[in-house]
JSON list of C-alpha atoms and ligand atoms in Angstrom, two decimals:
[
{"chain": "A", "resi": 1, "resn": "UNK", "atom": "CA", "xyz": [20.60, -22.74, -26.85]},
{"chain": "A", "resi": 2, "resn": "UNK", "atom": "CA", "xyz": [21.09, -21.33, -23.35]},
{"chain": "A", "resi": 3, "resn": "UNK", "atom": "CA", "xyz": [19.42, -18.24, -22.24]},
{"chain": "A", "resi": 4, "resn": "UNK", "atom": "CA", "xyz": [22.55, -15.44, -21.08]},
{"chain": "A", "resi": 5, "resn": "UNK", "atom": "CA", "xyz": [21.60, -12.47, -18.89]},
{"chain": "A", "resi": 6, "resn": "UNK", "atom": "CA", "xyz": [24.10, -9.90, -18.43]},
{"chain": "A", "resi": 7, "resn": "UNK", "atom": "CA", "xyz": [23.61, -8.98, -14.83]},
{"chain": "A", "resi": 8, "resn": "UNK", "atom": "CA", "xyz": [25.68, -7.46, -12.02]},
{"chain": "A", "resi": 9, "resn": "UNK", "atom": "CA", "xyz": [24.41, -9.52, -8.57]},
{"chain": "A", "resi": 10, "resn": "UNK", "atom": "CA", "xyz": [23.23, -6.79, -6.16]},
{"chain": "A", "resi": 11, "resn": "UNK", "atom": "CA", "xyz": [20.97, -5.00, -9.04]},
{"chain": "A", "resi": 12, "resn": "UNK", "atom": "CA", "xyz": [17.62, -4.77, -8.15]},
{"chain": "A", "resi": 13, "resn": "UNK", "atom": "CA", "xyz": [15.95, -4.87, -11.72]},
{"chain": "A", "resi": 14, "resn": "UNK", "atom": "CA", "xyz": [18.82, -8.34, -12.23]},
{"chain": "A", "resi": 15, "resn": "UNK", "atom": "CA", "xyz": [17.13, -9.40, -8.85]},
{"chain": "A", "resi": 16, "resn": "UNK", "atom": "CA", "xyz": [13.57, -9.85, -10.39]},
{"chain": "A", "resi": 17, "resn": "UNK", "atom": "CA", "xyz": [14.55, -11.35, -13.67]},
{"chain": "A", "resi": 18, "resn": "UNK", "atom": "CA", "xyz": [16.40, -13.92, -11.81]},
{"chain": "A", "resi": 19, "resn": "UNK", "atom": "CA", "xyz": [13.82, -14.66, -9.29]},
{"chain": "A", "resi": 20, "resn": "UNK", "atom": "CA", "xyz": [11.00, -15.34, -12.10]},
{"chain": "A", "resi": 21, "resn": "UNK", "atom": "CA", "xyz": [13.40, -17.45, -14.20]},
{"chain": "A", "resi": 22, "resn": "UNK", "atom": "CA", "xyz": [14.53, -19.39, -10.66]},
{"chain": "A", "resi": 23, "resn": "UNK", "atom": "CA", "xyz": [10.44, -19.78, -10.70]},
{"chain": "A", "resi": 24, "resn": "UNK", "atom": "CA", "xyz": [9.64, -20.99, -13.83]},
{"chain": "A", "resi": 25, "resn": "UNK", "atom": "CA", "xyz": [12.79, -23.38, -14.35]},
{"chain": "A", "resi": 26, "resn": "UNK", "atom": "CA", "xyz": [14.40, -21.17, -17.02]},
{"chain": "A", "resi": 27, "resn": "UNK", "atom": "CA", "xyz": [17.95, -21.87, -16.99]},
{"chain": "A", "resi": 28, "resn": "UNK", "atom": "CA", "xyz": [19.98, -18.89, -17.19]},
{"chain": "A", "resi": 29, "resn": "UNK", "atom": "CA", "xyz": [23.92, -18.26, -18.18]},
{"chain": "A", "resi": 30, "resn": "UNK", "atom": "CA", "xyz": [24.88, -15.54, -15.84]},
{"chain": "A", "resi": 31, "resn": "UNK", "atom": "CA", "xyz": [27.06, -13.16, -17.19]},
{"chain": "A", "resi": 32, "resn": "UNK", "atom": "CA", "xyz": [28.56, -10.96, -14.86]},
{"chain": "A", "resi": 33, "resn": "UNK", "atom": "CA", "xyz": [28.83, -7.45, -16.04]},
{"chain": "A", "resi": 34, "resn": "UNK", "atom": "CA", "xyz": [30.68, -5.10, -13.41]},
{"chain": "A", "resi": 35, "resn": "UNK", "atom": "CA", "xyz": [29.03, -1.68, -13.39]},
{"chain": "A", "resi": 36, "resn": "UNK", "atom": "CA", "xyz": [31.14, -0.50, -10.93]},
{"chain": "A", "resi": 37, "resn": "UNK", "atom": "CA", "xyz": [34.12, -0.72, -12.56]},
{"chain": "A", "resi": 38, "resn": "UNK", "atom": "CA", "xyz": [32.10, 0.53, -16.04]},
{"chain": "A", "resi": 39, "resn": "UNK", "atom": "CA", "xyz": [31.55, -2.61, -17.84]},
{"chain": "A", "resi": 40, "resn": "UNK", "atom": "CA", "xyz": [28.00, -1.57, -19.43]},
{"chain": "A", "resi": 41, "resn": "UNK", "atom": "CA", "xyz": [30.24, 0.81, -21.25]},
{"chain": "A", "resi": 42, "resn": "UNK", "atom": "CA", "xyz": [32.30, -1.15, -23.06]},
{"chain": "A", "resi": 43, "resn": "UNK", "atom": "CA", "xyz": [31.50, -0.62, -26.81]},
{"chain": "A", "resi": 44, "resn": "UNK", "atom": "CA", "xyz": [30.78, -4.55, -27.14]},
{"chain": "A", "resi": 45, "resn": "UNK", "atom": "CA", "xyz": [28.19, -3.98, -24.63]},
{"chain": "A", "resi": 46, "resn": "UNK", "atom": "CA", "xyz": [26.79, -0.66, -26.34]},
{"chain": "A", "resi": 47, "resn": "UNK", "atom": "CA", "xyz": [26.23, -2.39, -29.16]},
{"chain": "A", "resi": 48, "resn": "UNK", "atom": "CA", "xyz": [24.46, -5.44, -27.59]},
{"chain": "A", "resi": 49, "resn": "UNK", "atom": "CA", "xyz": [22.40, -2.70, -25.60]},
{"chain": "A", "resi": 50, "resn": "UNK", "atom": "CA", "xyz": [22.71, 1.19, -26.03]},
{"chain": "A", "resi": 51, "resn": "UNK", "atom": "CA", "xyz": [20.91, 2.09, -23.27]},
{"chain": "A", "resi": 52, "resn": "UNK", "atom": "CA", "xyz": [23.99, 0.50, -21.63]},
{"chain": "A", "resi": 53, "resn": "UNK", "atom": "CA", "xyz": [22.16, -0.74, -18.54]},
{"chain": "A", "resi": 54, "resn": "UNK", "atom": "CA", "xyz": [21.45, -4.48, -17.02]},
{"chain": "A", "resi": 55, "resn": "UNK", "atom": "CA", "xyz": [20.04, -6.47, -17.01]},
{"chain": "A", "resi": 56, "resn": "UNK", "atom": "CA", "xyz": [20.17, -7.59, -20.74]},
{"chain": "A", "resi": 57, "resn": "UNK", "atom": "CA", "xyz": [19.05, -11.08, -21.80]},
{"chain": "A", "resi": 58, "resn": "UNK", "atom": "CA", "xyz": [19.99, -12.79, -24.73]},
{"chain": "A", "resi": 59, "resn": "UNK", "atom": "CA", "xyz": [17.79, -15.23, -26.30]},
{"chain": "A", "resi": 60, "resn": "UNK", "atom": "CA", "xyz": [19.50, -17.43, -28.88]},
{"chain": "A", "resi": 61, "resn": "UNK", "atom": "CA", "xyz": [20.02, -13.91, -30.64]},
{"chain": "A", "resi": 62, "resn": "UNK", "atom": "CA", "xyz": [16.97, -11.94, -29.57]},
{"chain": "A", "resi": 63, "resn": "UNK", "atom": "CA", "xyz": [18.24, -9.56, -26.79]},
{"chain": "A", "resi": 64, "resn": "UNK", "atom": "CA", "xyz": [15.75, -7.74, -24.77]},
{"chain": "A", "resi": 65, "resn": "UNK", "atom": "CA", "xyz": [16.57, -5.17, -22.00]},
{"chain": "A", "resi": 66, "resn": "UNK", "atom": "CA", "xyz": [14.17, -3.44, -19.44]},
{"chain": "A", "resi": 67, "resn": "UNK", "atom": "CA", "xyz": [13.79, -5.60, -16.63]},
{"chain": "A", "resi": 68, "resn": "UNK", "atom": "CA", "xyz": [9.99, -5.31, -16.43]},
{"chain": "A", "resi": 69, "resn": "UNK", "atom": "CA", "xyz": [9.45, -6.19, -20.56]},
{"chain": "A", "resi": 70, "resn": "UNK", "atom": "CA", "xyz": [12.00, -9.07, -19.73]},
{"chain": "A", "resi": 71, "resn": "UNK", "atom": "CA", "xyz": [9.94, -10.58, -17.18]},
{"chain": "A", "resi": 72, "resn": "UNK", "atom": "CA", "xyz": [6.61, -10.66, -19.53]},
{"chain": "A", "resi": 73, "resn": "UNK", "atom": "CA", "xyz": [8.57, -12.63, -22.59]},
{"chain": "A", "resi": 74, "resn": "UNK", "atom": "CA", "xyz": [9.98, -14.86, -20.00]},
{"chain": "A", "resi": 75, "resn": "UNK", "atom": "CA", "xyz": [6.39, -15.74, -19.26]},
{"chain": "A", "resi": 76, "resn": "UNK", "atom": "CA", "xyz": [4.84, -15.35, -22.83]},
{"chain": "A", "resi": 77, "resn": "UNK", "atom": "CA", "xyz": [7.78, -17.32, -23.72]},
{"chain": "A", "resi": 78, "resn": "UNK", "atom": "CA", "xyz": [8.20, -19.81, -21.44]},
{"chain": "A", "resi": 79, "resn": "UNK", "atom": "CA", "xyz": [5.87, -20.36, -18.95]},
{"chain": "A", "resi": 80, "resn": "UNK", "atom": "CA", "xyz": [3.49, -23.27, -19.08]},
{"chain": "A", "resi": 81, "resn": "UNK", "atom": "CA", "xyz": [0.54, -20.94, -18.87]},
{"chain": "A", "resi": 82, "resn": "UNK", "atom": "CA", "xyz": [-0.51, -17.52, -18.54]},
{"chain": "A", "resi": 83, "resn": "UNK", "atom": "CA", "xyz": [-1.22, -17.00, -15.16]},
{"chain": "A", "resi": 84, "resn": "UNK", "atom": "CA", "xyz": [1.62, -14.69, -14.45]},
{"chain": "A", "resi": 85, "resn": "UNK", "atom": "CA", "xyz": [0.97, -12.34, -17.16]},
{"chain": "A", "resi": 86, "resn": "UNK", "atom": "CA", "xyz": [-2.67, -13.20, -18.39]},
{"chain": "A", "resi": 87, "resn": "UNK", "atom": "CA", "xyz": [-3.70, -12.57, -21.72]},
{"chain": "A", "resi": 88, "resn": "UNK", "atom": "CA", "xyz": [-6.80, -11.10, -20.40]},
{"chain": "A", "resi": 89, "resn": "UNK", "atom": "CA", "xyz": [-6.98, -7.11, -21.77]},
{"chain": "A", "resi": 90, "resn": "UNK", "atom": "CA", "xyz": [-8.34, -6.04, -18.25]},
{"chain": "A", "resi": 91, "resn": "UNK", "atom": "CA", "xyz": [-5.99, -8.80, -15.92]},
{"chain": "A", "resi": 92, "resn": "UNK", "atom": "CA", "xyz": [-2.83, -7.96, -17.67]},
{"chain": "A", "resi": 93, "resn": "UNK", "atom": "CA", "xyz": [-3.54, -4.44, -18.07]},
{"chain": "A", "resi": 94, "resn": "UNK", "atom": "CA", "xyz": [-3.85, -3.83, -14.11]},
{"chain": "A", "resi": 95, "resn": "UNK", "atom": "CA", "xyz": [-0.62, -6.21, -14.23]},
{"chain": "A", "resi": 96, "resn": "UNK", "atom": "CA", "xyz": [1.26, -3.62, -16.15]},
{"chain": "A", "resi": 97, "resn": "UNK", "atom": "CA", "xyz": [-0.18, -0.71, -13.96]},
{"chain": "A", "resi": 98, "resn": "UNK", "atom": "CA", "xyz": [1.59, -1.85, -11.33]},
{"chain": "A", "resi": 99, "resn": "UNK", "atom": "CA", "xyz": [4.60, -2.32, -13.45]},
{"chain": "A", "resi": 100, "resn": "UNK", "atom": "CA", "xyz": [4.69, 1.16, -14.13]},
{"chain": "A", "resi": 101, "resn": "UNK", "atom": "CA", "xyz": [4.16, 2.10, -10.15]},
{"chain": "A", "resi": 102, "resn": "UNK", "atom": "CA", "xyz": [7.06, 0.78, -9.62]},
{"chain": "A", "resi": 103, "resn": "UNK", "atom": "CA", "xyz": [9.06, 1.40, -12.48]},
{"chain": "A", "resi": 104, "resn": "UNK", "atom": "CA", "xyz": [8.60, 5.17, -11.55]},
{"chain": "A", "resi": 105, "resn": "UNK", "atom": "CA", "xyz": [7.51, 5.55, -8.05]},
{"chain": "A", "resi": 106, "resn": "UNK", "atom": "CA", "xyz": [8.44, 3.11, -6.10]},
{"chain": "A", "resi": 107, "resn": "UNK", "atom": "CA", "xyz": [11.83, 1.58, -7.16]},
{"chain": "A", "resi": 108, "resn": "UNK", "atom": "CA", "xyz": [12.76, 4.95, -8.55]},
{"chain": "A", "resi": 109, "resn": "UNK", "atom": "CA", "xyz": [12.43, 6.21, -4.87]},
{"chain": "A", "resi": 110, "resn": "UNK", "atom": "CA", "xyz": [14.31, 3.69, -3.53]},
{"chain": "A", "resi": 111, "resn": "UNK", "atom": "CA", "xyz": [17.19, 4.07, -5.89]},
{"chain": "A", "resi": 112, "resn": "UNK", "atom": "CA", "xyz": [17.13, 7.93, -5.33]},
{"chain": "A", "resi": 113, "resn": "UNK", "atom": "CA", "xyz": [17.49, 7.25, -1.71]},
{"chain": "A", "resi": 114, "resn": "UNK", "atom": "CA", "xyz": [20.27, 5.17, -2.12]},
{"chain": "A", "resi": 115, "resn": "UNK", "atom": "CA", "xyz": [22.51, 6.37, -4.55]},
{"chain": "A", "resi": 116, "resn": "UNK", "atom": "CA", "xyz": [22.26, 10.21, -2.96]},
{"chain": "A", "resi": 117, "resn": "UNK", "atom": "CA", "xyz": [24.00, 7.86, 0.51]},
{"chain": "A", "resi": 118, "resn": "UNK", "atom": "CA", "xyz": [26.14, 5.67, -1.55]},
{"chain": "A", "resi": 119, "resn": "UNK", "atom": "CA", "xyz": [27.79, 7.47, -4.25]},
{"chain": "A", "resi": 120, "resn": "UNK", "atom": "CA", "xyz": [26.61, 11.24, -4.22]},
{"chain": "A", "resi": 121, "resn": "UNK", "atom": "CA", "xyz": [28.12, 11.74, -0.28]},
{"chain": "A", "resi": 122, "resn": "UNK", "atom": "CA", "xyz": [25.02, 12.92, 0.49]},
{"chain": "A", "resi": 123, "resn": "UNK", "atom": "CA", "xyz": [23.37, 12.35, 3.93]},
{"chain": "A", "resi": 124, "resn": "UNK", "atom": "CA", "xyz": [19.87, 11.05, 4.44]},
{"chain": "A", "resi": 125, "resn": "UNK", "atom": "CA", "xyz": [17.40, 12.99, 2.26]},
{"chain": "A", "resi": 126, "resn": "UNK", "atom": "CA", "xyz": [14.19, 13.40, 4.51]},
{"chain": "A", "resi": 127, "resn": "UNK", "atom": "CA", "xyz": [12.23, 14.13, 1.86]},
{"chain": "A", "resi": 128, "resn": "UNK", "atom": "CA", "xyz": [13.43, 11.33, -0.62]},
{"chain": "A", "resi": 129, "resn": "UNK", "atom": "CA", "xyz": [12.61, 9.27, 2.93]},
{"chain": "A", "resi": 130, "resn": "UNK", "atom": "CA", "xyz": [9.50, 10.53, 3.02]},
{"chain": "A", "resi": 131, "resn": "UNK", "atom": "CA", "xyz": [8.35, 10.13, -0.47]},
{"chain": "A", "resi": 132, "resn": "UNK", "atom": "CA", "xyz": [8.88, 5.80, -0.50]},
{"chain": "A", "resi": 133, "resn": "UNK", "atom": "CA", "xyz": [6.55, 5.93, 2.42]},
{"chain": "A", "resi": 134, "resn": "UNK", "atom": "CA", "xyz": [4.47, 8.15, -0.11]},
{"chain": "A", "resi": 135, "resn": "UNK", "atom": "CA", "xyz": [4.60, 5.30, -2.21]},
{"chain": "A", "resi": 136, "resn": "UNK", "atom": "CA", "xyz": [3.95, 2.47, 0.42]},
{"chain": "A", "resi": 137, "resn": "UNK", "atom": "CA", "xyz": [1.31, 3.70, 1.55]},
{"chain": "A", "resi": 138, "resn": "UNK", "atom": "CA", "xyz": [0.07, 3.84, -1.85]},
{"chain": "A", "resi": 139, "resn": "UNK", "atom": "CA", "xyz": [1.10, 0.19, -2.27]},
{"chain": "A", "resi": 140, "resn": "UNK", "atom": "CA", "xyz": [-0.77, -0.61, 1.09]},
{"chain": "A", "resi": 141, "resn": "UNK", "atom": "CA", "xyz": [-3.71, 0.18, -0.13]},
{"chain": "A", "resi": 142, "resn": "UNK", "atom": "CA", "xyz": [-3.70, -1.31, -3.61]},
{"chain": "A", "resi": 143, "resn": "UNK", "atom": "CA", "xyz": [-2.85, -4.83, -1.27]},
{"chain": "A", "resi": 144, "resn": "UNK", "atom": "CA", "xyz": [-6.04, -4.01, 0.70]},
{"chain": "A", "resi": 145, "resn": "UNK", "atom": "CA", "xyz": [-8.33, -6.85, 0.96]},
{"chain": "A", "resi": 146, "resn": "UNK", "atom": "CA", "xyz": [-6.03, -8.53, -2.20]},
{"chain": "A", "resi": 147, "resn": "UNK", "atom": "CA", "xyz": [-3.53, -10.87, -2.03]},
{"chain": "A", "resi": 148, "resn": "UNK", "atom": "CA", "xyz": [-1.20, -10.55, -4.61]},
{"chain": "A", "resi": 149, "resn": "UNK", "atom": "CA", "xyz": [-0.36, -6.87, -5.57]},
{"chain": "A", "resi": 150, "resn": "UNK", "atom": "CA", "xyz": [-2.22, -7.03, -8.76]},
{"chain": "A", "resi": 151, "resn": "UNK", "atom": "CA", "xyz": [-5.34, -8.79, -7.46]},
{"chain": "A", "resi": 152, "resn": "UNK", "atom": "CA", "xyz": [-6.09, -12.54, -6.22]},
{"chain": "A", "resi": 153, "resn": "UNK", "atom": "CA", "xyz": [-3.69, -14.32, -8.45]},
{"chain": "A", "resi": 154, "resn": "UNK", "atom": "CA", "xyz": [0.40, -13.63, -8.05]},
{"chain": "A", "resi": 155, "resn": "UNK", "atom": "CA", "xyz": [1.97, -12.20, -11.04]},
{"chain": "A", "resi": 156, "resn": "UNK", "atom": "CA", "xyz": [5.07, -10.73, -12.40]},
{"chain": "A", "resi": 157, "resn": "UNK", "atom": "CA", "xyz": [3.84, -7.09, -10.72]},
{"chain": "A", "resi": 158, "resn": "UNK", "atom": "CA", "xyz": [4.83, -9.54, -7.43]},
{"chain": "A", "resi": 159, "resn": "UNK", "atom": "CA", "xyz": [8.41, -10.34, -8.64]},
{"chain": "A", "resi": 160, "resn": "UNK", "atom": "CA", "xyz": [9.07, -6.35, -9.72]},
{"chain": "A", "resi": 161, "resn": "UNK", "atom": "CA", "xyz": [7.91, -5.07, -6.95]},
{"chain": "A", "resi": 162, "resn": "UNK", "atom": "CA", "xyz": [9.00, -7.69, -4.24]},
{"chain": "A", "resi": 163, "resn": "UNK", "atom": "CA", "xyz": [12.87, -6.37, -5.13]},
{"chain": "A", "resi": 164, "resn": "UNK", "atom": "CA", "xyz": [11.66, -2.83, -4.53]},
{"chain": "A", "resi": 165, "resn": "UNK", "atom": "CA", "xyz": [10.25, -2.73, -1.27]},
{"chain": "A", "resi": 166, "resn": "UNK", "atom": "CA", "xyz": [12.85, -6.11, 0.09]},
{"chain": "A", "resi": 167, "resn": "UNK", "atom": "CA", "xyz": [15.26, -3.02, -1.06]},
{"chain": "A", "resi": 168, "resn": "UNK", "atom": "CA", "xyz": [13.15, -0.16, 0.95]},
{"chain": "A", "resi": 169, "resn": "UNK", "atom": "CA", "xyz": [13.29, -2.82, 4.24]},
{"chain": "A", "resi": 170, "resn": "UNK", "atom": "CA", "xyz": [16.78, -3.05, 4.35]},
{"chain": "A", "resi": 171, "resn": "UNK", "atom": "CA", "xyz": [17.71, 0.74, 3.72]},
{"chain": "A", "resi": 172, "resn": "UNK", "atom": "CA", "xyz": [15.69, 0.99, 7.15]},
{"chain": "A", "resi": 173, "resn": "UNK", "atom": "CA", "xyz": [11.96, 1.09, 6.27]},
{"chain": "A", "resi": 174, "resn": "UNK", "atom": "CA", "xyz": [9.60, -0.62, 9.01]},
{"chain": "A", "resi": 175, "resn": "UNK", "atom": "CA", "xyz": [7.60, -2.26, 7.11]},
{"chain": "A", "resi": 176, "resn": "UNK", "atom": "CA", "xyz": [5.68, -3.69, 9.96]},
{"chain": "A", "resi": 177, "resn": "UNK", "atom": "CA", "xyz": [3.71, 0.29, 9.22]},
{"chain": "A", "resi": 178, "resn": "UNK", "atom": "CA", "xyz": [1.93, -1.28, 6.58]},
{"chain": "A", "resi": 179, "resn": "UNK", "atom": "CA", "xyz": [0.07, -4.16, 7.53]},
{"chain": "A", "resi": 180, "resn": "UNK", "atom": "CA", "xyz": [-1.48, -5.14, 4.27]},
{"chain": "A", "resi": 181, "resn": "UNK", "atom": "CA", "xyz": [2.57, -4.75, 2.49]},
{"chain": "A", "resi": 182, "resn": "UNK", "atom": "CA", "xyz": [3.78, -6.79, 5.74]},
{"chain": "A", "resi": 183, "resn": "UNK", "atom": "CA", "xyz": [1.57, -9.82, 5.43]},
{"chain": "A", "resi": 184, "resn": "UNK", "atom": "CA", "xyz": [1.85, -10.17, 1.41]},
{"chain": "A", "resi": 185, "resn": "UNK", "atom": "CA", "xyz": [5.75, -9.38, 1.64]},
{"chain": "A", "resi": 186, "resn": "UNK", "atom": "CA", "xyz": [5.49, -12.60, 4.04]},
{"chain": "A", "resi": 187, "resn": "UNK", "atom": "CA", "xyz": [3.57, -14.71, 1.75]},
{"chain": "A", "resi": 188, "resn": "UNK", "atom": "CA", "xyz": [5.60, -13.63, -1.49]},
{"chain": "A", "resi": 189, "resn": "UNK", "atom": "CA", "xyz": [8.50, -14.80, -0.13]},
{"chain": "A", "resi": 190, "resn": "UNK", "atom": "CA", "xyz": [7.94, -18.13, 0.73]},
{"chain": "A", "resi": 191, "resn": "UNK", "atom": "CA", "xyz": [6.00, -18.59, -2.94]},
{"chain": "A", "resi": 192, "resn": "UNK", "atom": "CA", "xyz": [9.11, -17.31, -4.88]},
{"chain": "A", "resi": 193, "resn": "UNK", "atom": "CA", "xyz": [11.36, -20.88, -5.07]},
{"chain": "A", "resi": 194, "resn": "UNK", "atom": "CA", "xyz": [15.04, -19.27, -4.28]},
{"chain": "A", "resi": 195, "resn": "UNK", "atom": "CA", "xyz": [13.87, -15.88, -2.80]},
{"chain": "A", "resi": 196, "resn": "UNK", "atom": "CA", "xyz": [16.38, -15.66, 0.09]},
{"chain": "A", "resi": 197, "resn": "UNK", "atom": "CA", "xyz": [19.49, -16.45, -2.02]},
{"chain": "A", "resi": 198, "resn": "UNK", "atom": "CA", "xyz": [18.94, -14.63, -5.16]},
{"chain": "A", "resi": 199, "resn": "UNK", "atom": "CA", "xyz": [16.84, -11.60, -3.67]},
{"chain": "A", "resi": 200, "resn": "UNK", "atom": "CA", "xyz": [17.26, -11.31, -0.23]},
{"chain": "A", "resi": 201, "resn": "UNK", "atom": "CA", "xyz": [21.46, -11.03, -0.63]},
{"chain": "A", "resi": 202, "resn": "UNK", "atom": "CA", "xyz": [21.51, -8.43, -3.37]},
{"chain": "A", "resi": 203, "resn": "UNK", "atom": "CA", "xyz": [19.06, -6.69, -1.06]},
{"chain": "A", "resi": 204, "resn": "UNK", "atom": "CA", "xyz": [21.09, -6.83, 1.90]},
{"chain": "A", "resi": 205, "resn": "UNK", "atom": "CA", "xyz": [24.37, -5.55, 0.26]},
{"chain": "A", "resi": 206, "resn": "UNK", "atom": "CA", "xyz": [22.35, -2.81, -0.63]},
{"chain": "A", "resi": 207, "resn": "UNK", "atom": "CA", "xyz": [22.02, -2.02, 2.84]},
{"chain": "A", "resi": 208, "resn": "UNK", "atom": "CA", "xyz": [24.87, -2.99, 4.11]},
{"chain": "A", "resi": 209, "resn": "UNK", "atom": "CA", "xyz": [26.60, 0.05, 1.46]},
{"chain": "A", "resi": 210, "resn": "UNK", "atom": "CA", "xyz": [24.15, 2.53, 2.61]},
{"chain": "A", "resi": 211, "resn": "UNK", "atom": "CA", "xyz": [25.15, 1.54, 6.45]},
{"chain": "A", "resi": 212, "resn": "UNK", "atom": "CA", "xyz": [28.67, 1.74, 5.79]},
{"chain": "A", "resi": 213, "resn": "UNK", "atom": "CA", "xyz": [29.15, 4.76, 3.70]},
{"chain": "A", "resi": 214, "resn": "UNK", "atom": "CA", "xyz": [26.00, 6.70, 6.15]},
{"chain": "A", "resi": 215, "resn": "UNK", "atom": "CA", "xyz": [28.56, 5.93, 8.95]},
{"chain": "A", "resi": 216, "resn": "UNK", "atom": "CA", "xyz": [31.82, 6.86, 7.17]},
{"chain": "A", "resi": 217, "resn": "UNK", "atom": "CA", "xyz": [30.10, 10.13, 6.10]},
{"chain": "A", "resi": 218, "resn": "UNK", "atom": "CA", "xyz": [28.79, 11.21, 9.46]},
{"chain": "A", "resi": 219, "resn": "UNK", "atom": "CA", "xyz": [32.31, 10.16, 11.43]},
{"chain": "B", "resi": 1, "resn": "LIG", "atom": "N1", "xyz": [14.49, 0.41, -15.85]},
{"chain": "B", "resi": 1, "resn": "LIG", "atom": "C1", "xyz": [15.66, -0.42, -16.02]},
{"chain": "B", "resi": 1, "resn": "LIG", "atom": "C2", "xyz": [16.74, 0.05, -15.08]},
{"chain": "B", "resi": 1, "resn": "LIG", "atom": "C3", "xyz": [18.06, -0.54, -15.46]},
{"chain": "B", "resi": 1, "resn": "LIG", "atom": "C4", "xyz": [19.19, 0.12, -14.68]},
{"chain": "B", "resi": 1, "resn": "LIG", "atom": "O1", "xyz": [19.25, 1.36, -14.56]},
{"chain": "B", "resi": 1, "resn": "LIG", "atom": "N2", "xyz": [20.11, -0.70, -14.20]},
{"chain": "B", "resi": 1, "resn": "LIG", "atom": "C5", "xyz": [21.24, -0.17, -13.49]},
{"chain": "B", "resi": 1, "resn": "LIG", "atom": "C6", "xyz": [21.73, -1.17, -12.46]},
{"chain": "B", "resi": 1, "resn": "LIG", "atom": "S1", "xyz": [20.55, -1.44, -11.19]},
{"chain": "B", "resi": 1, "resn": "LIG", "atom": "C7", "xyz": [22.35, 0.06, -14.48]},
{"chain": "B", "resi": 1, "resn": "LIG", "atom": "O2", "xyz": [22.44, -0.60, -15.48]},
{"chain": "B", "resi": 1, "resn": "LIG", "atom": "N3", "xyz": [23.22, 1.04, -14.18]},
{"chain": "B", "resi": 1, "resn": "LIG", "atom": "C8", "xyz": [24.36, 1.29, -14.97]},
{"chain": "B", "resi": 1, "resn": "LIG", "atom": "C9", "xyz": [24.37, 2.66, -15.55]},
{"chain": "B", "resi": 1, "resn": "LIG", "atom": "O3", "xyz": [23.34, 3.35, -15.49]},
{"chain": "B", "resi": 1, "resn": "LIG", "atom": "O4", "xyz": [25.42, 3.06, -16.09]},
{"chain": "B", "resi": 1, "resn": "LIG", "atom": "C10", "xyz": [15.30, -1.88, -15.77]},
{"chain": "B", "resi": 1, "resn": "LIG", "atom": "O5", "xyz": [14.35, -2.13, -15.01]},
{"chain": "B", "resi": 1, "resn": "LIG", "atom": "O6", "xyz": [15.94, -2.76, -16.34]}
]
């Protein structure tokens, strides 16, 4: 039975799912689901997912949402071992750690700096600008002497939070201030099969709306 996610192509939280499927040869069925123009909203959709957000997978049935709880049945599920998401109670538990850092600190402050720009009219928010360096700086030192952001193995932390800060680069961020988020945001990318075309577009249209409606609000 094939595998559907419901998934809109720019999303960051799509973005990761995609990118740990792409790397461990799970087929998806893309369904596209326009949140733009309101799809999630449909009642169809409600009732597949009331939280009404994507992405959504469905599983021969089972339908998951949460981007972050997707990625760790993709590899309990799927994967060939456990070295994404190890069963180990103190290797997966530093895993999920950094799930939760960036579920609310560091793609949260992305997202807030964004959407204030691209759909509240809002001009740049110093302080929302200052608060993701906050949390790369925080990053930058988790990554210090490590080479994966959860320690010396890569795991799904990597593919959550590889979306968030490729998002923080191309709203502006110089990334090149944090040495230790620099050289592992190098070596993640070439060890994600895929990365440019499924991650690396969404992230630039990202920007590319920020840059656009930044310049239309300050003409
Ligand atoms: N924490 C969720 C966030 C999901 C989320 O908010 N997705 C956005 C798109 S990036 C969405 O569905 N927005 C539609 C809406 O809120 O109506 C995850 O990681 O899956």
């Amino acid at each position: 039975m094939p595998i559907d996610l419901y998934y809109f192509p720019p999303s960051p939280p799509c973005r990761s799912v995609m990118l740990l499927a792409k790397s461990l040869d799970v087929k998806l069925q893309l369904k596209v689901i326009n949140i733009i123009n309101g799809d999630q909203k449909s009642p169809e959709y409600a009732k597949m997912n009331p939280q009404q957000t994507i992405p959504t997978l469905d599983d021969d049935g089972f339908i998951i949402w949460e981007s972050r709880a997707i990625l760790g049945y993709l590899v309990n599920q799927y994967a060939k071992d456990d070295t994404l998401y190890p069963k180990d109670p103190k290797e997966r538990a530093l895993i999920d750690q950094r799930l939760y850092f960036d579920a609310s600190y560091i793609s949260q402050r992305a997202t807030e700096y964004f959407k204030k720009v691209a759909f509240m009219s809002q001009l740049v928010n110093e302080d929302d600008l200052e608060k993701m360096h906050e949390t790369l700086q925080l990053l930058n030192t988790f990554l210090d002497g490590q080479l994966w952001v959860a320690g010396p193995n890569m795991s799904i932390a990597d593919f959550a939070i590889v979306v968030s800060v490729s998002n923080m680069e191309a709203l502006g961020v110089d990334l090149n201030e944090y040495p230790n988020i620099a050289n592992w945001y190098t070596r993640a990318r070439s060890a994600m099969p895929g990365y440019e075309e499924i991650n690396q577009a969404g992230a630039m249209m990202m920007g590319e709306m920020f840059k656009n409606r930044l310049k239309e609000l300050t003409q």
